[in-house]
GROMACS .gro file of C-alpha atoms in nm:
model
  462
    1MET     CA    1   2.594  -8.137   8.676
    2ALA     CA    2   2.535  -8.068   8.308
    3ILE     CA    3   2.184  -7.968   8.206
    4THR     CA    4   2.059  -8.100   7.873
    5THR     CA    5   1.770  -7.960   7.672
    6ARG     CA    6   1.544  -8.127   7.415
    7PRO     CA    7   1.526  -7.958   7.081
    8SER     CA    8   1.182  -7.836   6.986
    9ALA     CA    9   1.015  -7.986   6.683
   10PRO     CA   10   1.013  -7.770   6.373
   11GLY     CA   11   0.710  -7.550   6.362
   12GLY     CA   12   0.602  -7.668   6.710
   13GLY     CA   13   0.586  -7.514   7.052
   14ALA     CA   14   0.793  -7.586   7.352
   15SER     CA   15   0.611  -7.913   7.403
   16GLY     CA   16   0.682  -8.019   7.048
   17ALA     CA   17   0.311  -8.058   6.953
   18PRO     CA   18   0.257  -7.973   6.586
   19ALA     CA   19   0.005  -7.704   6.487
   20GLY     CA   20  -0.301  -7.881   6.339
   21PRO     CA   21  -0.547  -7.778   6.064
   22ALA     CA   22  -0.795  -7.648   6.325
   23ALA     CA   23  -0.534  -7.404   6.452
   24GLY     CA   24  -0.471  -7.289   6.093
   25ARG     CA   25  -0.840  -7.232   6.028
   26GLY     CA   26  -0.876  -7.049   6.358
   27THR     CA   27  -0.584  -6.823   6.273
   28ALA     CA   28  -0.726  -6.746   5.927
   29TRP     CA   29  -1.067  -6.664   6.074
   30ALA     CA   30  -0.913  -6.443   6.339
   31GLU     CA   31  -0.706  -6.263   6.077
   32GLY     CA   32  -1.019  -6.209   5.864
   33VAL     CA   33  -1.213  -6.067   6.157
   34GLU     CA   34  -0.920  -5.844   6.245
   35ARG     CA   35  -0.895  -5.715   5.890
   36LEU     CA   36  -1.270  -5.647   5.882
   37ARG     CA   37  -1.247  -5.463   6.214
   38ALA     CA   38  -0.955  -5.261   6.088
   39ALA     CA   39  -1.138  -5.177   5.765
   40ALA     CA   40  -1.441  -5.064   5.962
   41THR     CA   41  -1.234  -4.803   6.139
   42THR     CA   42  -1.183  -4.612   5.814
   43GLU     CA   43  -1.453  -4.450   5.604
   44PRO     CA   44  -1.360  -4.631   5.279
   45GLY     CA   45  -1.374  -4.962   5.462
   46ARG     CA   46  -1.712  -4.880   5.612
   47LEU     CA   47  -1.842  -4.778   5.269
   48ARG     CA   48  -1.732  -5.110   5.120
   49ILE     CA   49  -1.915  -5.299   5.396
   50ILE     CA   50  -2.226  -5.084   5.352
   51GLY     CA   51  -2.223  -5.137   4.975
   52ALA     CA   52  -2.192  -5.514   5.012
   53VAL     CA   53  -2.475  -5.527   5.267
   54LEU     CA   54  -2.706  -5.308   5.055
   55ALA     CA   55  -2.646  -5.515   4.742
   56ALA     CA   56  -2.702  -5.837   4.939
   57LEU     CA   57  -3.029  -5.709   5.088
   58VAL     CA   58  -3.165  -5.597   4.751
   59LEU     CA   59  -3.070  -5.929   4.591
   60LEU     CA   60  -3.221  -6.119   4.885
   61PHE     CA   61  -3.546  -5.927   4.837
   62GLY     CA   62  -3.547  -6.016   4.468
   63VAL     CA   63  -3.480  -6.384   4.531
   64VAL     CA   64  -3.749  -6.416   4.800
   65ALA     CA   65  -4.001  -6.222   4.589
   66VAL     CA   66  -3.937  -6.441   4.284
   67TRP     CA   67  -3.966  -6.756   4.496
   68GLU     CA   68  -4.292  -6.661   4.670
   69ILE     CA   69  -4.463  -6.506   4.368
   70SER     CA   70  -4.366  -6.803   4.150
   71GLY     CA   71  -4.550  -7.030   4.394
   72ARG     CA   72  -4.857  -6.810   4.390
   73VAL     CA   73  -4.857  -6.783   4.010
   74THR     CA   74  -4.835  -7.161   3.985
   75ALA     CA   75  -5.123  -7.204   4.230
   76ALA     CA   76  -5.334  -6.945   4.043
   77GLU     CA   77  -5.260  -7.117   3.713
   78ASP     CA   78  -5.368  -7.446   3.869
   79VAL     CA   79  -5.695  -7.287   3.984
   80VAL     CA   80  -5.772  -7.166   3.632
   81GLY     CA   81  -5.630  -7.449   3.426
   82ARG     CA   82  -5.628  -7.766   3.638
   83SER     CA   83  -5.805  -7.791   3.973
   84GLN     CA   84  -6.123  -7.598   3.884
   85PRO     CA   85  -6.169  -7.778   3.550
   86LEU     CA   86  -6.116  -8.111   3.730
   87SER     CA   87  -6.373  -8.011   3.993
   88ALA     CA   88  -6.615  -7.912   3.717
   89ASP     CA   89  -6.549  -8.240   3.534
   90ALA     CA   90  -6.617  -8.437   3.853
   91ALA     CA   91  -6.949  -8.254   3.889
   92SER     CA   92  -7.025  -8.332   3.523
   93ILE     CA   93  -6.951  -8.700   3.583
   94TYR     CA   94  -7.203  -8.702   3.867
   95ARG     CA   95  -7.464  -8.518   3.658
   96SER     CA   96  -7.409  -8.745   3.358
   97LEU     CA   97  -7.453  -9.059   3.570
   98ALA     CA   98  -7.765  -8.924   3.742
   99ASP     CA   99  -7.911  -8.810   3.410
  100ALA     CA  100  -7.836  -9.148   3.250
  101ASP     CA  101  -8.024  -9.318   3.533
  102THR     CA  102  -8.315  -9.081   3.479
  103ALA     CA  103  -8.316  -9.138   3.103
  104SER     CA  104  -8.306  -9.517   3.144
  105SER     CA  105  -8.610  -9.513   3.371
  106SER     CA  106  -8.794  -9.276   3.135
  107GLY     CA  107  -8.722  -9.503   2.842
  108PHE     CA  108  -8.841  -9.805   3.038
  109LEU     CA  109  -9.171  -9.635   3.119
  110ALA     CA  110  -9.228  -9.565   2.750
  111GLY     CA  111  -9.261  -9.940   2.693
  112ALA     CA  112  -9.119 -10.166   2.426
  113GLN     CA  113  -9.083  -9.881   2.178
  114GLU     CA  114  -8.834  -9.663   2.361
  115PRO     CA  115  -8.826  -9.307   2.218
  116ARG     CA  116  -8.518  -9.248   2.011
  117GLU     CA  117  -8.435  -8.917   2.180
  118VAL     CA  118  -8.447  -9.082   2.524
  119ARG     CA  119  -8.211  -9.356   2.409
  120GLN     CA  120  -7.975  -9.100   2.258
  121ARG     CA  121  -7.977  -8.900   2.580
  122TYR     CA  122  -7.880  -9.208   2.781
  123GLU     CA  123  -7.600  -9.298   2.540
  124LYS     CA  124  -7.473  -8.940   2.537
  125ASP     CA  125  -7.463  -8.934   2.917
  126MET     CA  126  -7.272  -9.259   2.941
  127ALA     CA  127  -7.026  -9.152   2.671
  128ASN     CA  128  -6.971  -8.819   2.847
  129ALA     CA  129  -6.913  -8.987   3.183
  130SER     CA  130  -6.664  -9.232   3.028
  131ARG     CA  131  -6.477  -8.955   2.847
  132LEU     CA  132  -6.452  -8.740   3.159
  133LEU     CA  133  -6.329  -9.037   3.364
  134VAL     CA  134  -6.048  -9.092   3.115
  135SER     CA  135  -5.960  -8.721   3.127
  136ALA     CA  136  -5.968  -8.719   3.508
  137ALA     CA  137  -5.744  -9.025   3.524
  138ALA     CA  138  -5.492  -8.853   3.295
  139ASN     CA  139  -5.486  -8.528   3.494
  140THR     CA  140  -5.514  -8.655   3.851
  141GLY     CA  141  -5.191  -8.728   4.035
  142ALA     CA  142  -5.091  -9.082   4.114
  143GLY     CA  143  -5.240  -9.220   4.432
  144GLY     CA  144  -5.481  -9.033   4.652
  145GLU     CA  145  -5.855  -9.043   4.697
  146SER     CA  146  -5.939  -8.926   4.345
  147ARG     CA  147  -5.746  -9.208   4.180
  148LYS     CA  148  -5.924  -9.467   4.393
  149GLU     CA  149  -6.269  -9.332   4.307
  150ILE     CA  150  -6.187  -9.312   3.936
  151ALA     CA  151  -6.081  -9.678   3.943
  152LEU     CA  152  -6.405  -9.775   4.121
  153LEU     CA  153  -6.619  -9.587   3.870
  154GLY     CA  154  -6.431  -9.740   3.578
  155GLU     CA  155  -6.492 -10.086   3.722
  156GLN     CA  156  -6.861 -10.045   3.810
  157LEU     CA  157  -6.981  -9.847   3.508
  158PRO     CA  158  -6.981 -10.146   3.267
  159ARG     CA  159  -7.177 -10.349   3.524
  160TYR     CA  160  -7.441 -10.080   3.544
  161THR     CA  161  -7.476 -10.055   3.165
  162GLY     CA  162  -7.506 -10.434   3.149
  163LEU     CA  163  -7.797 -10.429   3.392
  164ILE     CA  164  -7.968 -10.155   3.192
  165GLU     CA  165  -7.935 -10.355   2.871
  166GLN     CA  166  -8.084 -10.661   3.040
  167ALA     CA  167  -8.373 -10.450   3.170
  168ARG     CA  168  -8.429 -10.305   2.824
  169ALA     CA  169  -8.420 -10.648   2.656
  170ASN     CA  170  -8.675 -10.793   2.899
  171ASN     CA  171  -8.895 -10.487   2.866
  172ARG     CA  172  -8.905 -10.518   2.487
  173GLN     CA  173  -9.031 -10.874   2.530
  174GLY     CA  174  -9.294 -10.763   2.780
  175LEU     CA  175  -9.136 -10.961   3.065
  176PRO     CA  176  -9.184 -10.821   3.420
  177LEU     CA  177  -8.826 -10.922   3.502
  178GLY     CA  178  -8.715 -10.605   3.324
  179GLY     CA  179  -8.845 -10.392   3.610
  180ALA     CA  180  -8.640 -10.593   3.861
  181TYR     CA  181  -8.324 -10.543   3.655
  182LEU     CA  182  -8.393 -10.171   3.631
  183ARG     CA  183  -8.448 -10.138   4.006
  184TYR     CA  184  -8.127 -10.326   4.073
  185ALA     CA  185  -7.941 -10.101   3.827
  186ASN     CA  186  -8.083  -9.796   4.005
  187GLU     CA  187  -7.970  -9.940   4.338
  188GLN     CA  188  -7.618  -9.984   4.200
  189MET     CA  189  -7.625  -9.628   4.074
  190SER     CA  190  -7.755  -9.488   4.404
  191THR     CA  191  -7.533  -9.688   4.641
  192VAL     CA  192  -7.210  -9.733   4.443
  193LEU     CA  193  -7.165  -9.510   4.139
  194LEU     CA  194  -7.312  -9.183   4.258
  195PRO     CA  195  -7.143  -9.195   4.603
  196ALA     CA  196  -6.810  -9.261   4.430
  197ALA     CA  197  -6.872  -8.969   4.194
  198GLN     CA  198  -6.963  -8.752   4.493
  199ARG     CA  199  -6.639  -8.843   4.672
  200LEU     CA  200  -6.444  -8.768   4.355
  201TYR     CA  201  -6.611  -8.427   4.332
  202GLU     CA  202  -6.536  -8.350   4.697
  203ALA     CA  203  -6.171  -8.455   4.659
  204GLU     CA  204  -6.119  -8.238   4.350
  205THR     CA  205  -6.303  -7.946   4.507
  206GLY     CA  206  -6.084  -7.980   4.818
  207ARG     CA  207  -5.775  -7.960   4.600
  208LEU     CA  208  -5.924  -7.654   4.428
  209TYR     CA  209  -5.968  -7.479   4.763
  210THR     CA  210  -5.610  -7.570   4.857
  211ASP     CA  211  -5.487  -7.403   4.538
  212TYR     CA  212  -5.706  -7.103   4.618
  213ASP     CA  213  -5.547  -7.065   4.960
  214GLU     CA  214  -5.195  -7.097   4.821
  215ALA     CA  215  -5.259  -6.844   4.545
  216ARG     CA  216  -5.418  -6.592   4.784
  217GLY     CA  217  -5.161  -6.628   5.062
  218TRP     CA  218  -4.978  -6.304   5.129
  219PRO     CA  219  -4.599  -6.315   5.052
  220LEU     CA  220  -4.489  -6.219   5.402
  221ALA     CA  221  -4.122  -6.310   5.361
  222ALA     CA  222  -4.089  -6.106   5.040
  223THR     CA  223  -4.271  -5.810   5.194
  224GLY     CA  224  -4.046  -5.820   5.501
  225ALA     CA  225  -3.731  -5.847   5.291
  226GLY     CA  226  -3.846  -5.556   5.073
  227VAL     CA  227  -3.918  -5.331   5.370
  228LEU     CA  228  -3.579  -5.420   5.523
  229ALA     CA  229  -3.391  -5.346   5.198
  230LEU     CA  230  -3.578  -5.019   5.151
  231ALA     CA  231  -3.510  -4.913   5.509
  232ALA     CA  232  -3.138  -4.994   5.470
  233LEU     CA  233  -3.118  -4.788   5.149
  234VAL     CA  234  -3.291  -4.492   5.313
  235TRP     CA  235  -3.054  -4.516   5.610
  236ALA     CA  236  -2.750  -4.527   5.379
  237GLN     CA  237  -2.866  -4.215   5.194
  238ARG     CA  238  -2.936  -4.030   5.517
  239ARG     CA  239  -2.590  -4.125   5.643
  240ASN     CA  240  -2.438  -4.004   5.318
  241TYR     CA  241  -2.624  -3.672   5.352
  242LEU     CA  242  -2.513  -3.620   5.710
  243LEU     CA  243  -2.149  -3.681   5.617
  244THR     CA  244  -2.131  -3.495   5.286
  245HIS     CA  245  -2.434  -3.261   5.293
  246ARG     CA  246  -2.521  -3.388   4.946
  247VAL     CA  247  -2.890  -3.452   4.898
  248PHE     CA  248  -2.873  -3.719   4.629
  249ASN     CA  249  -2.652  -4.013   4.547
  250HIS     CA  250  -2.770  -4.120   4.205
  251GLY     CA  251  -2.675  -4.484   4.249
  252LEU     CA  252  -2.843  -4.523   4.585
  253LEU     CA  253  -3.145  -4.327   4.462
  254ALA     CA  254  -3.179  -4.564   4.164
  255ALA     CA  255  -3.147  -4.867   4.395
  256THR     CA  256  -3.415  -4.723   4.623
  257ALA     CA  257  -3.646  -4.656   4.329
  258ALA     CA  258  -3.599  -5.010   4.191
  259THR     CA  259  -3.666  -5.166   4.533
  260ALA     CA  260  -3.972  -4.944   4.591
  261VAL     CA  261  -4.112  -5.034   4.248
  262VAL     CA  262  -4.078  -5.407   4.316
  263LEU     CA  263  -4.235  -5.371   4.663
  264LEU     CA  264  -4.523  -5.161   4.528
  265TRP     CA  265  -4.575  -5.396   4.232
  266LEU     CA  266  -4.573  -5.692   4.467
  267THR     CA  267  -4.826  -5.531   4.701
  268VAL     CA  268  -5.065  -5.408   4.433
  269GLY     CA  269  -5.038  -5.723   4.221
  270GLN     CA  270  -5.102  -5.958   4.512
  271THR     CA  271  -5.389  -5.740   4.636
  272VAL     CA  272  -5.561  -5.745   4.295
  273ALA     CA  273  -5.493  -6.118   4.256
  274ARG     CA  274  -5.644  -6.190   4.598
  275SER     CA  275  -5.947  -5.983   4.508
  276GLY     CA  276  -5.998  -6.156   4.174
  277LEU     CA  277  -5.950  -6.506   4.314
  278GLY     CA  278  -6.172  -6.423   4.611
  279GLU     CA  279  -6.445  -6.306   4.374
  280ALA     CA  280  -6.404  -6.621   4.166
  281ARG     CA  281  -6.446  -6.836   4.474
  282ALA     CA  282  -6.729  -6.644   4.643
  283ASP     CA  283  -6.934  -6.550   4.337
  284GLY     CA  284  -6.835  -6.824   4.095
  285GLN     CA  285  -6.731  -7.149   4.260
  286GLU     CA  286  -6.978  -7.131   4.549
  287SER     CA  287  -7.264  -7.062   4.308
  288LEU     CA  288  -7.148  -7.346   4.086
  289LYS     CA  289  -7.144  -7.587   4.378
  290VAL     CA  290  -7.496  -7.488   4.486
  291LEU     CA  291  -7.630  -7.511   4.130
  292ASN     CA  292  -7.463  -7.847   4.068
  293ASP     CA  293  -7.615  -7.985   4.387
  294ALA     CA  294  -7.957  -7.850   4.289
  295ARG     CA  295  -7.933  -8.003   3.944
  296ILE     CA  296  -7.831  -8.338   4.087
  297ALA     CA  297  -8.126  -8.326   4.329
  298SER     CA  298  -8.361  -8.259   4.037
  299LEU     CA  299  -8.219  -8.553   3.841
  300GLN     CA  300  -8.253  -8.786   4.136
  301ALA     CA  301  -8.608  -8.664   4.198
  302ARG     CA  302  -8.700  -8.735   3.837
  303ALA     CA  303  -8.548  -9.084   3.851
  304ASN     CA  304  -8.739  -9.162   4.171
  305GLU     CA  305  -9.059  -9.028   4.018
  306ASN     CA  306  -9.018  -9.267   3.727
  307LEU     CA  307  -8.927  -9.559   3.953
  308THR     CA  308  -9.243  -9.498   4.158
  309LEU     CA  309  -9.445  -9.594   3.853
  310ILE     CA  310  -9.213  -9.878   3.755
  311ALA     CA  311  -9.205 -10.044   4.099
  312ARG     CA  312  -9.581  -9.989   4.165
  313GLY     CA  313  -9.535 -10.016   4.541
  314ALA     CA  314  -9.309 -10.323   4.528
  315VAL     CA  315  -9.033 -10.146   4.723
  316LEU     CA  316  -9.127 -10.002   5.061
  317ALA     CA  317  -8.958  -9.733   5.268
  318GLU     CA  318  -8.819  -9.789   5.616
  319ASP     CA  319  -9.163  -9.748   5.772
  320LYS     CA  320  -9.278 -10.057   5.569
  321LYS     CA  321  -9.584  -9.862   5.455
  322SER     CA  322  -9.481  -9.587   5.215
  323ASP     CA  323  -9.341  -9.628   4.864
  324LYS     CA  324  -8.962  -9.596   4.889
  325TYR     CA  325  -8.920  -9.407   4.563
  326ASP     CA  326  -9.200  -9.163   4.642
  327VAL     CA  327  -9.040  -9.089   4.981
  328ASP     CA  328  -8.702  -9.036   4.813
  329TYR     CA  329  -8.866  -8.808   4.556
  330ALA     CA  330  -9.000  -8.587   4.836
  331LYS     CA  331  -8.654  -8.566   4.996
  332ASN     CA  332  -8.494  -8.474   4.666
  333MET     CA  333  -8.750  -8.199   4.605
  334LYS     CA  334  -8.678  -8.048   4.949
  335GLN     CA  335  -8.308  -8.045   4.862
  336LEU     CA  336  -8.390  -7.885   4.527
  337ASP     CA  337  -8.600  -7.612   4.690
  338ALA     CA  338  -8.324  -7.531   4.940
  339GLY     CA  339  -8.059  -7.528   4.667
  340LEU     CA  340  -8.256  -7.293   4.442
  341ALA     CA  341  -8.323  -7.056   4.731
  342ARG     CA  342  -7.951  -7.044   4.807
  343ALA     CA  343  -7.865  -7.000   4.438
  344LEU     CA  344  -8.095  -6.695   4.421
  345GLU     CA  345  -7.911  -6.545   4.719
  346LEU     CA  346  -7.572  -6.598   4.555
  347ALA     CA  347  -7.672  -6.472   4.209
  348ASP     CA  348  -7.526  -6.123   4.168
  349ASP     CA  349  -7.673  -6.016   3.835
  350ALA     CA  350  -7.984  -6.058   3.621
  351SER     CA  351  -7.816  -6.314   3.394
  352GLY     CA  352  -7.760  -6.534   3.697
  353ARG     CA  353  -8.095  -6.476   3.869
  354ASP     CA  354  -8.329  -6.513   3.571
  355PRO     CA  355  -8.260  -6.883   3.492
  356VAL     CA  356  -8.275  -6.970   3.862
  357ALA     CA  357  -8.609  -6.791   3.898
  358LYS     CA  358  -8.733  -6.983   3.594
  359ALA     CA  359  -8.621  -7.306   3.757
  360VAL     CA  360  -8.810  -7.214   4.076
  361ALA     CA  361  -9.130  -7.163   3.873
  362GLY     CA  362  -9.066  -7.493   3.695
  363VAL     CA  363  -9.030  -7.677   4.025
  364ALA     CA  364  -9.363  -7.539   4.149
  365GLN     CA  365  -9.531  -7.658   3.830
  366TRP     CA  366  -9.353  -7.994   3.855
  367LYS     CA  367  -9.488  -8.051   4.205
  368GLN     CA  368  -9.845  -7.982   4.094
  369ARG     CA  369  -9.822  -8.219   3.800
  370HIS     CA  370  -9.653  -8.486   4.008
  371ALA     CA  371  -9.929  -8.464   4.268
  372ALA     CA  372 -10.191  -8.515   3.996
  373ALA     CA  373 -10.004  -8.814   3.852
  374ARG     CA  374  -9.951  -8.962   4.196
  375GLU     CA  375 -10.322  -8.928   4.272
  376SER     CA  376 -10.407  -9.118   3.954
  377ASP     CA  377 -10.154  -9.390   4.038
  378VAL     CA  378 -10.280  -9.435   4.395
  379ARG     CA  379 -10.633  -9.456   4.260
  380GLY     CA  380 -10.518  -9.746   4.043
  381ASP     CA  381 -10.541  -9.563   3.711
  382TYR     CA  382 -10.194  -9.645   3.580
  383GLU     CA  383 -10.291  -9.574   3.221
  384LEU     CA  384 -10.372  -9.213   3.317
  385ALA     CA  385 -10.076  -9.168   3.552
  386LEU     CA  386  -9.821  -9.279   3.291
  387PRO     CA  387  -9.876  -8.997   3.038
  388GLN     CA  388  -9.904  -8.750   3.325
  389VAL     CA  389  -9.543  -8.842   3.411
  390ILE     CA  390  -9.378  -8.905   3.074
  391GLY     CA  391  -9.612  -8.710   2.844
  392GLY     CA  392  -9.752  -8.822   2.513
  393LYS     CA  393  -9.950  -8.711   2.213
  394GLY     CA  394 -10.251  -8.616   2.422
  395GLN     CA  395 -10.063  -8.510   2.735
  396LYS     CA  396  -9.830  -8.212   2.691
  397ASP     CA  397  -9.844  -8.083   3.049
  398SER     CA  398  -9.658  -8.376   3.205
  399SER     CA  399  -9.426  -8.365   3.504
  400GLY     CA  400  -9.150  -8.470   3.264
  401ALA     CA  401  -9.198  -8.148   3.067
  402SER     CA  402  -9.166  -7.949   3.390
  403PHE     CA  403  -8.849  -8.139   3.477
  404ASP     CA  404  -8.705  -8.055   3.134
  405THR     CA  405  -8.772  -7.687   3.201
  406VAL     CA  406  -8.598  -7.705   3.538
  407ASP     CA  407  -8.301  -7.895   3.398
  408ALA     CA  408  -8.254  -7.656   3.103
  409SER     CA  409  -8.276  -7.352   3.332
  410LEU     CA  410  -8.019  -7.494   3.573
  411GLU     CA  411  -7.787  -7.579   3.283
  412GLN     CA  412  -7.810  -7.217   3.168
  413ALA     CA  413  -7.737  -7.091   3.520
  414VAL     CA  414  -7.436  -7.323   3.555
  415ALA     CA  415  -7.294  -7.202   3.222
  416HIS     CA  416  -7.329  -6.839   3.332
  417GLU     CA  417  -7.158  -6.894   3.669
  418GLN     CA  418  -6.879  -7.092   3.503
  419LYS     CA  419  -6.815  -6.797   3.273
  420GLN     CA  420  -6.815  -6.557   3.568
  421PHE     CA  421  -6.570  -6.778   3.756
  422THR     CA  422  -6.332  -6.799   3.461
  423LEU     CA  423  -6.330  -6.423   3.405
  424ALA     CA  424  -6.265  -6.344   3.773
  425ALA     CA  425  -5.998  -6.611   3.816
  426ARG     CA  426  -5.813  -6.511   3.500
  427GLY     CA  427  -5.826  -6.149   3.614
  428GLY     CA  428  -5.662  -6.250   3.941
  429LEU     CA  429  -5.396  -6.449   3.758
  430GLY     CA  430  -5.333  -6.162   3.517
  431ALA     CA  431  -5.254  -5.929   3.808
  432LEU     CA  432  -4.942  -6.137   3.877
  433GLY     CA  433  -4.833  -6.138   3.514
  434GLY     CA  434  -4.474  -6.027   3.460
  435LEU     CA  435  -4.411  -5.984   3.832
  436VAL     CA  436  -4.163  -6.272   3.858
  437THR     CA  437  -3.946  -6.150   3.570
  438GLY     CA  438  -3.982  -5.787   3.670
  439ALA     CA  439  -3.880  -5.853   4.030
  440ALA     CA  440  -3.573  -6.047   3.921
  441VAL     CA  441  -3.457  -5.780   3.674
  442LEU     CA  442  -3.522  -5.486   3.906
  443ALA     CA  443  -3.347  -5.659   4.197
  444VAL     CA  444  -3.032  -5.707   3.988
  445VAL     CA  445  -3.053  -5.347   3.868
  446GLY     CA  446  -3.106  -5.223   4.224
  447ALA     CA  447  -2.810  -5.420   4.361
  448GLY     CA  448  -2.586  -5.294   4.081
  449ALA     CA  449  -2.702  -4.936   4.134
  450ALA     CA  450  -2.628  -4.961   4.507
  451LEU     CA  451  -2.274  -5.078   4.434
  452LEU     CA  452  -2.223  -4.799   4.179
  453GLY     CA  453  -2.350  -4.541   4.426
  454ILE     CA  454  -2.111  -4.658   4.695
  455GLY     CA  455  -1.834  -4.681   4.436
  456ARG     CA  456  -1.890  -4.316   4.350
  457ARG     CA  457  -1.830  -4.223   4.715
  458LEU     CA  458  -1.519  -4.442   4.732
  459SER     CA  459  -1.370  -4.267   4.430
  460GLU     CA  460  -1.356  -3.949   4.634
  461TYR     CA  461  -1.093  -4.108   4.862
  462ARG     CA  462  -0.851  -4.197   4.585
   0.00000   0.00000   0.00000
């Protein structure tokens, strides 16, 4: 019997199945691995692999260092130029609103002929609050808590000013309805505007602290990559010495020096930056927060002191016996005392302590004068109590004069701490100056030097 065979397909196996793309890729990969293994069995081949690995490690270190330091520089720049100014502006919005409320009540107490300087102070406060709201809206990102509070303040501020104008118009005509309008305006300020301003301040301060943390975070990946690259370069030079008994390879030595410089620069720069930003936060921002809170408490206390005379017992506290505004005044003064005590603890130089100490003395004097005015008011002598609160031609030692002393002292303290913050934060940012560009350049130089050093060894085999 004849036996027949089937011809195999061209390029196929005995079964006739064609070789697919996967088989081709597998063959190419296997050939590449085999070539690499063969190259590693000779010294020139091993040198080429070592050179490629060293250059790659140095470049990797440079890339990671540039990436991490760029993020920290951006965060530090935001602390100095964006988030801290926005936090300060939010605090200024709160102060301006509280001071406007205080000025409006002071002007109301003065009667139909409102003092020009009081009116100008109110208008200046409202203009400042409006300007800062516009600035905050332009610099705050879309969405988020800050945007919502800015919108609420922008909506409610005209309503408040309208109530104040109605109170002022009725007061000029001698109508008692003016006091009701003023109390309602104060309620709107206390329950709507100031809480919104407080939430805005907290949101911006939270973003400031986030930027702080990002700027002060240690670049762990870059540090690890730098140590790895440096260790590999040291190993390569030791290997070279053991094989050739030559102490130095100029290329590898230059690559090691470049890598060490970047690693040292990174370590020192980040350490100094962390120190500067930490000082800005601990000695500057924390003091600013305490002083801002103390100043706000003083403004609220002054407004409540004025409203005590305006309401004349018409608004009762929760116990249905005490005057609401007098009770609120006492709470505000306790907050002010606590804030000033804390501010004295945080003050780290005479320029910071002196205005706070002056404010403490002013508060003590304010309490004494308020007690005297309150005694006159409770006794029914409104005509005597009024100048004791707002001052006048024959009454220079008023509680209002004491409040002005406290407010001016706190303003001076805030300005000093703001300056201290700016100096410390800019010092921290300056420590990172040039590091991004320097790391990139030195990494390229180091990688090139490593390749040249290995190339010098390879030339000995030709």
